[in-house]
mmCIF file of C-alpha atoms in Angstrom:
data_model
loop_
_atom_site.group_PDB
_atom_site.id
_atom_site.type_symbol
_atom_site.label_atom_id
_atom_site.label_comp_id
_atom_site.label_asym_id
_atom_site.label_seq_id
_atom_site.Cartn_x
_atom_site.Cartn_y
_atom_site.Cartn_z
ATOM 1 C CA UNK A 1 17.172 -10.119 19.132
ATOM 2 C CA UNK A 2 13.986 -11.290 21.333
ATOM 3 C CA UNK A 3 11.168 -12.237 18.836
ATOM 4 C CA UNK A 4 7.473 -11.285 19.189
ATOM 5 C CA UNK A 5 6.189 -14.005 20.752
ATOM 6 C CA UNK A 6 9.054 -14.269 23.605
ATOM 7 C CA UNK A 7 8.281 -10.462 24.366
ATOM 8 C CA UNK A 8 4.549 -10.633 25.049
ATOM 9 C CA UNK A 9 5.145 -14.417 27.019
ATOM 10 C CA UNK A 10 7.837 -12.687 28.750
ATOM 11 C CA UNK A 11 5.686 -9.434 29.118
ATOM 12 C CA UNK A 12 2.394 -11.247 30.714
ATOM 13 C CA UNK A 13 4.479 -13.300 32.900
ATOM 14 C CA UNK A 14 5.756 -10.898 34.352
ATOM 15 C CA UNK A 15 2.297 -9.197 34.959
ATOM 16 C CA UNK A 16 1.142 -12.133 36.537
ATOM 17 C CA UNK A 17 -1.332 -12.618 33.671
ATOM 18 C CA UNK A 18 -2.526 -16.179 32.278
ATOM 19 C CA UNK A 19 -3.088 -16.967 28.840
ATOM 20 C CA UNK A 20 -7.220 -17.564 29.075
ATOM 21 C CA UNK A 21 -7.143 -13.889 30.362
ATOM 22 C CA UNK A 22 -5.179 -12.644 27.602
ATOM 23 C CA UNK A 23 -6.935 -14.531 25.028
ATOM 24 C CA UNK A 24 -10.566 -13.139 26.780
ATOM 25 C CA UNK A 25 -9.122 -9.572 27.100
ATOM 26 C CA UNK A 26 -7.680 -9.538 23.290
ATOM 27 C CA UNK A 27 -11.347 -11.259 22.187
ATOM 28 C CA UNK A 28 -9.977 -14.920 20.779
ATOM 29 C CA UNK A 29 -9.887 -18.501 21.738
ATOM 30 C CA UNK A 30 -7.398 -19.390 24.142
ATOM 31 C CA UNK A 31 -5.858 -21.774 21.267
ATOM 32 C CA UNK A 32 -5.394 -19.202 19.246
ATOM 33 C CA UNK A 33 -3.091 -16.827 21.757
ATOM 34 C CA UNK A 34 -1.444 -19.718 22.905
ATOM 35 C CA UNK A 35 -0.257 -20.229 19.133
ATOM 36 C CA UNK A 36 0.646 -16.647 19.208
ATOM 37 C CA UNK A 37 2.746 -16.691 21.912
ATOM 38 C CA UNK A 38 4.501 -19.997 20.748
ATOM 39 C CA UNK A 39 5.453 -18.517 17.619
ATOM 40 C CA UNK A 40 3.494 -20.350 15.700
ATOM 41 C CA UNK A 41 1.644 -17.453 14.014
ATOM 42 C CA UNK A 42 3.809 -14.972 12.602
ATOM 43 C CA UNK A 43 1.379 -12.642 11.102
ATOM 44 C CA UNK A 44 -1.000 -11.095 13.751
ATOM 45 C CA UNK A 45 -3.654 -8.824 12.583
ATOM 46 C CA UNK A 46 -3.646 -5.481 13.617
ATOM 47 C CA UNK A 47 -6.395 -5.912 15.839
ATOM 48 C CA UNK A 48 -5.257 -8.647 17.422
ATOM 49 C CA UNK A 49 -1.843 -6.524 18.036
ATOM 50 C CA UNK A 50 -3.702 -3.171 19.734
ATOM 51 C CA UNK A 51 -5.427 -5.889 21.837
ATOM 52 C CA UNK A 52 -2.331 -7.643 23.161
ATOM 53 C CA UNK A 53 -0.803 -4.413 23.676
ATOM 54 C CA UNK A 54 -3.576 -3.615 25.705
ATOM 55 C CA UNK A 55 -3.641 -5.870 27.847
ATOM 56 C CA UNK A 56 0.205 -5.985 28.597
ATOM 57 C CA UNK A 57 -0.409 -1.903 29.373
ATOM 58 C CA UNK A 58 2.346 -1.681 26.369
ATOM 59 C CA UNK A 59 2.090 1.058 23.311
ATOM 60 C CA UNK A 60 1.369 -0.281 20.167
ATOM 61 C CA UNK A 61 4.556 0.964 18.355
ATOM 62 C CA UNK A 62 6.905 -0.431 21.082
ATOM 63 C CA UNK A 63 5.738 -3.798 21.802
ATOM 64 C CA UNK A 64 5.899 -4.597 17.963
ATOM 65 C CA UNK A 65 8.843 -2.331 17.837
ATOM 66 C CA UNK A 66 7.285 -0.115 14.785
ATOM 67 C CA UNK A 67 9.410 2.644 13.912
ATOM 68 C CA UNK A 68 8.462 5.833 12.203
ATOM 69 C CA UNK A 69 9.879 8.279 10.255
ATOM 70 C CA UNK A 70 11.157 11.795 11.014
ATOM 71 C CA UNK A 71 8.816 14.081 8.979
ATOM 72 C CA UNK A 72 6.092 11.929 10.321
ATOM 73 C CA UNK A 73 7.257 12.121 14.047
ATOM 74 C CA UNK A 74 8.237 15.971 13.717
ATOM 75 C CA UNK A 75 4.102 16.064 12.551
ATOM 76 C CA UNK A 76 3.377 14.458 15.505
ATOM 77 C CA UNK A 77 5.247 16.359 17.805
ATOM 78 C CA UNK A 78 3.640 19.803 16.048
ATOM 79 C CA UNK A 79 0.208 18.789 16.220
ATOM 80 C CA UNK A 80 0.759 17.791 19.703
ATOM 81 C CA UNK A 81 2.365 21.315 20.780
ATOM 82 C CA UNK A 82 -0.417 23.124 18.966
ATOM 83 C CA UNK A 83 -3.313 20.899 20.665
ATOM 84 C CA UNK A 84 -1.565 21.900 24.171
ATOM 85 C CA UNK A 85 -1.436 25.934 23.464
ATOM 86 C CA UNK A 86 -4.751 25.523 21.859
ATOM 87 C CA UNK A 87 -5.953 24.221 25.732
ATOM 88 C CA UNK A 88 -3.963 26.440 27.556
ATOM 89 C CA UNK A 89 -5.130 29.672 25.414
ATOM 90 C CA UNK A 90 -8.841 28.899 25.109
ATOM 91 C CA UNK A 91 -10.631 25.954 27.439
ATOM 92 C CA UNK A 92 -13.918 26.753 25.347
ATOM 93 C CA UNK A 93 -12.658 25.458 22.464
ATOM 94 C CA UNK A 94 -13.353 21.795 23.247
ATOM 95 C CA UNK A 95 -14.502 20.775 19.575
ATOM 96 C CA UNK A 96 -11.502 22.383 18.329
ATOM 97 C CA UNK A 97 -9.510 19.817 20.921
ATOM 98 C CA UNK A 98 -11.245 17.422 19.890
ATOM 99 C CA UNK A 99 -10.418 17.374 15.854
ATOM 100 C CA UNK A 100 -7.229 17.721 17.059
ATOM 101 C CA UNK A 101 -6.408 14.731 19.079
ATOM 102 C CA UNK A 102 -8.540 12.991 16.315
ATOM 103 C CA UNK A 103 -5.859 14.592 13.763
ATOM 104 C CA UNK A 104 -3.100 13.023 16.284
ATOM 105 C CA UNK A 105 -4.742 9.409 16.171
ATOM 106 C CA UNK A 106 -5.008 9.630 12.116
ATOM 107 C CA UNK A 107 -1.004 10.775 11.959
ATOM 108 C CA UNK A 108 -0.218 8.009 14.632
ATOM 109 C CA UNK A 109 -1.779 5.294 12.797
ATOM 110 C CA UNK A 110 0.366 6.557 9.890
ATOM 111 C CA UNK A 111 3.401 5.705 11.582
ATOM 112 C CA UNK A 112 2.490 2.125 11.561
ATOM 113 C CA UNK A 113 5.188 1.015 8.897
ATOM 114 C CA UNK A 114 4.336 -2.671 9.219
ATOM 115 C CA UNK A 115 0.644 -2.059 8.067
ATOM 116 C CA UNK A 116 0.905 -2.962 4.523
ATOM 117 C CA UNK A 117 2.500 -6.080 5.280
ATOM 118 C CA UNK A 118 0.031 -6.791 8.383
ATOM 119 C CA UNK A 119 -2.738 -6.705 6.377
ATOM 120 C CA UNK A 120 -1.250 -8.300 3.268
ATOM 121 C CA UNK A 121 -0.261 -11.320 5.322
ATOM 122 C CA UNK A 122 -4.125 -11.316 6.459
ATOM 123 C CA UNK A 123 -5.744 -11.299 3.381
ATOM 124 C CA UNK A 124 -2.887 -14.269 2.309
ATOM 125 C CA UNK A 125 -3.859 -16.157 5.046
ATOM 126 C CA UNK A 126 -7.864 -16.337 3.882
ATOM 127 C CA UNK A 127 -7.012 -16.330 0.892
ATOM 128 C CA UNK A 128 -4.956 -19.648 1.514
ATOM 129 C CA UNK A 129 -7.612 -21.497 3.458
ATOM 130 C CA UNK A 130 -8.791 -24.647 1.538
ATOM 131 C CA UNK A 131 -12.243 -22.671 0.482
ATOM 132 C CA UNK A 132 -11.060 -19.783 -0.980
ATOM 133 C CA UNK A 133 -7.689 -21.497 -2.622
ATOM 134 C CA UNK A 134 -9.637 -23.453 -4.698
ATOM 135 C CA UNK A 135 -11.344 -19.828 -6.463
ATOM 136 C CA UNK A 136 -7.425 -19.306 -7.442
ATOM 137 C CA UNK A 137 -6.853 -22.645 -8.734
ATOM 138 C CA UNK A 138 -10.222 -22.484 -10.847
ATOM 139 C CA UNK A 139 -8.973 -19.055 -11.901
ATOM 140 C CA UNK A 140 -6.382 -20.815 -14.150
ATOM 141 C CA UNK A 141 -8.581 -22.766 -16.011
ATOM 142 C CA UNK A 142 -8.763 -20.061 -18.359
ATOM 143 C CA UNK A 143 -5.466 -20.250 -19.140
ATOM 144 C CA UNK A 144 -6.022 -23.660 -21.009
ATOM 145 C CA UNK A 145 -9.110 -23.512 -22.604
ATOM 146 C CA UNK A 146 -9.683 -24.978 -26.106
ATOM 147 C CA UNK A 147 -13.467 -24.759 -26.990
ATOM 148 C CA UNK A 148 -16.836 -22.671 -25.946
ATOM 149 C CA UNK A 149 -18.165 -25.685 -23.746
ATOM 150 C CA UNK A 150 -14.563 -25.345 -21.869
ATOM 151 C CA UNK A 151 -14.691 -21.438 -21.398
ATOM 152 C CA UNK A 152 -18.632 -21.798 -20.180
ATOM 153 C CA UNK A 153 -17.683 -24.462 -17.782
ATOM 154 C CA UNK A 154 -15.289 -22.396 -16.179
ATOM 155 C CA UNK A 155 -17.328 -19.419 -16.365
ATOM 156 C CA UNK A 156 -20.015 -21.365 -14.082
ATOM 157 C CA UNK A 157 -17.462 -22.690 -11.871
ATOM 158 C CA UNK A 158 -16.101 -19.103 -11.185
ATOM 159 C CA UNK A 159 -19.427 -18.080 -10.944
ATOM 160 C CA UNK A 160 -19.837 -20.229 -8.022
ATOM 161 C CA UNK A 161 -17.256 -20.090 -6.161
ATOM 162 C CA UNK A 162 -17.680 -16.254 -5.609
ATOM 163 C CA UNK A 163 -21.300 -16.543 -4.301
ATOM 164 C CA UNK A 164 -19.768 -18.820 -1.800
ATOM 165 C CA UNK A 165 -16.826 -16.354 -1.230
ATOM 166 C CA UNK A 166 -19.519 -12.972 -0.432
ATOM 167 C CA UNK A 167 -19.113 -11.533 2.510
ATOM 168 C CA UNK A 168 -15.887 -13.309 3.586
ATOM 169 C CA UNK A 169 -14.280 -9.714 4.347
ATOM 170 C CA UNK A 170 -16.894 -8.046 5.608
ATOM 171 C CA UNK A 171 -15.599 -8.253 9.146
ATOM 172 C CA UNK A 172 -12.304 -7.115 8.462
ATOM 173 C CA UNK A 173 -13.674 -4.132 6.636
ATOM 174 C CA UNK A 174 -16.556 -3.022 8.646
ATOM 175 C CA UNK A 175 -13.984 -2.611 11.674
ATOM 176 C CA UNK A 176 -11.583 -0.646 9.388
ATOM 177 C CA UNK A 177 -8.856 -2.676 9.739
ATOM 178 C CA UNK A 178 -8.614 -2.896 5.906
ATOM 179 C CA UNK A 179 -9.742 -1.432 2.698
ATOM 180 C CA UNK A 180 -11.251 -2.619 -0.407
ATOM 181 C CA UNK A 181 -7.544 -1.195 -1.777
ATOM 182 C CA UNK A 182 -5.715 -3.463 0.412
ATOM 183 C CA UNK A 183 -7.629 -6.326 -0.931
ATOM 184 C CA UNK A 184 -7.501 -5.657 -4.247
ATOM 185 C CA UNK A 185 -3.469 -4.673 -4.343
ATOM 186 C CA UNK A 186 -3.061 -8.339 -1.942
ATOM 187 C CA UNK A 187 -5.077 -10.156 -4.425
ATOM 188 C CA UNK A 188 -3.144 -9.167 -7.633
ATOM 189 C CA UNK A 189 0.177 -10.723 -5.275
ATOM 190 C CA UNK A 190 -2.019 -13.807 -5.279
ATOM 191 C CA UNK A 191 -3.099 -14.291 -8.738
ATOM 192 C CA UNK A 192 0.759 -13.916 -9.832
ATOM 193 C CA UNK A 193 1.765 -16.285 -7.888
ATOM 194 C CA UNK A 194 -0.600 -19.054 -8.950
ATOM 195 C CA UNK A 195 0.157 -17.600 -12.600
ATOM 196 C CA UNK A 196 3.413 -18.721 -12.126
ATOM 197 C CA UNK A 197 2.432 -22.624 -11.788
ATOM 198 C CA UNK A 198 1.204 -25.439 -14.337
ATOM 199 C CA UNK A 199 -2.044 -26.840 -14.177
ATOM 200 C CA UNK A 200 -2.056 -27.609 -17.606
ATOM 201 C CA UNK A 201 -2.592 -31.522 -16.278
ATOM 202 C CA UNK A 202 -5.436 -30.521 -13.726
ATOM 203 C CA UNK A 203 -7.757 -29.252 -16.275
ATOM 204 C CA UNK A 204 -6.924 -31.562 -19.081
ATOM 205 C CA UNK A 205 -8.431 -34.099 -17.100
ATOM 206 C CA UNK A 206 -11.246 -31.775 -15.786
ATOM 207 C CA UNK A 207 -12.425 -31.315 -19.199
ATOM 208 C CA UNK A 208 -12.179 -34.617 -20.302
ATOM 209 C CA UNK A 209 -15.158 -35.299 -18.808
ATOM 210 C CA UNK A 210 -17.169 -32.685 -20.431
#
């Protein structure tokens, strides 16, 4: 089966389309397509997906291969049939055509099945960078606590970590492409995960020197 990252080389190629174009039309660094398109990133952002898609002159759905379900394409299909007879009965009712096609766009992005894990590998991905992995790590240190002093050290080291982390999602979430939901249910995934390791010997040492 062709992977992602063949289709959309094989795609622009074939449009006669180079990679600093791509990367200008999508809005990111040339490195960063060029990663893309060598398989080197396997989670792209949803964003960065409609914007590829774009510029190959590809749907969405198809060039990631999405597939939806049948109640939700049947849906589709019915608010699409109703939104014709509702132009072909009445061309006044433009504000009623309107709602509608928005109605179409809300039931289409529904049919993204891959979302949850698109934006779940996003948040990962910050999460992971060396800045924000170390609020995880520090997270632990509650874990082996003995006295006050310990607990109050942590407290403060929390504490400052996530004045350094505000605003890091902003971005993401003023565009819509996630929720304060999505962050919180991809965070919990997180925390597990570094629940499952020992850093018993980390912060023995750490507050040693207390």
């Amino acid at each position: 089966m062709e992977s992602i990252h063949e289709k959309i080389k094989k795609l622009r190629t074939l449009r006669n389309i180079s990679q600093s174009q791509m990367a200008k039309i999508v809005g990111i660094t040339r490195a960063t397509y060029v990663f893309i398109e060598n398989g080197k990133t396997q989670n792209i952002s949803i964003e960065v997906g409609k914007g590829i898609a774009r510029a190959l002159d590809v749907p969405f759905t198809e060039l990631f291969e999405i597939e939806a379900s049948d109640s939700k394409i049947i849906e589709l299909q019915t608010i699409i049939k109703d939104l014709k007879e509702t132009i072909k009965g009445n061309h006044n009712t433009i504000k009623d055509c309107t709602n509608r096609i928005v109605e179409k766009n809300l039931v289409i992005d529904t049919l993204t099945a891959n979302r949850k894990f698109l934006v779940t590998s996003l948040i990962k991905y910050i999460e992971q960078q060396p800045s924000n992995a170390v609020y995880w790590h520090a997270k632990q240190g509650y874990r082996y606590v003995k006295t006050t002093k310990e607990r109050e050290y942590i407290d403060r080291l929390i504490l400052e970590i996530e004045k350094q982390r505000e605003g890091i999602y902003d971005y993401f979430l003023n565009e819509g492409m996630i929720t304060n939901e999505d962050i919180e249910q991809a965070q919990k995934i997180i925390e597990k995960s570094y629940n499952n390791m020992n850093f018993e010997y980390a912060f023995s040492n750490q507050f040693k020197n207390l």
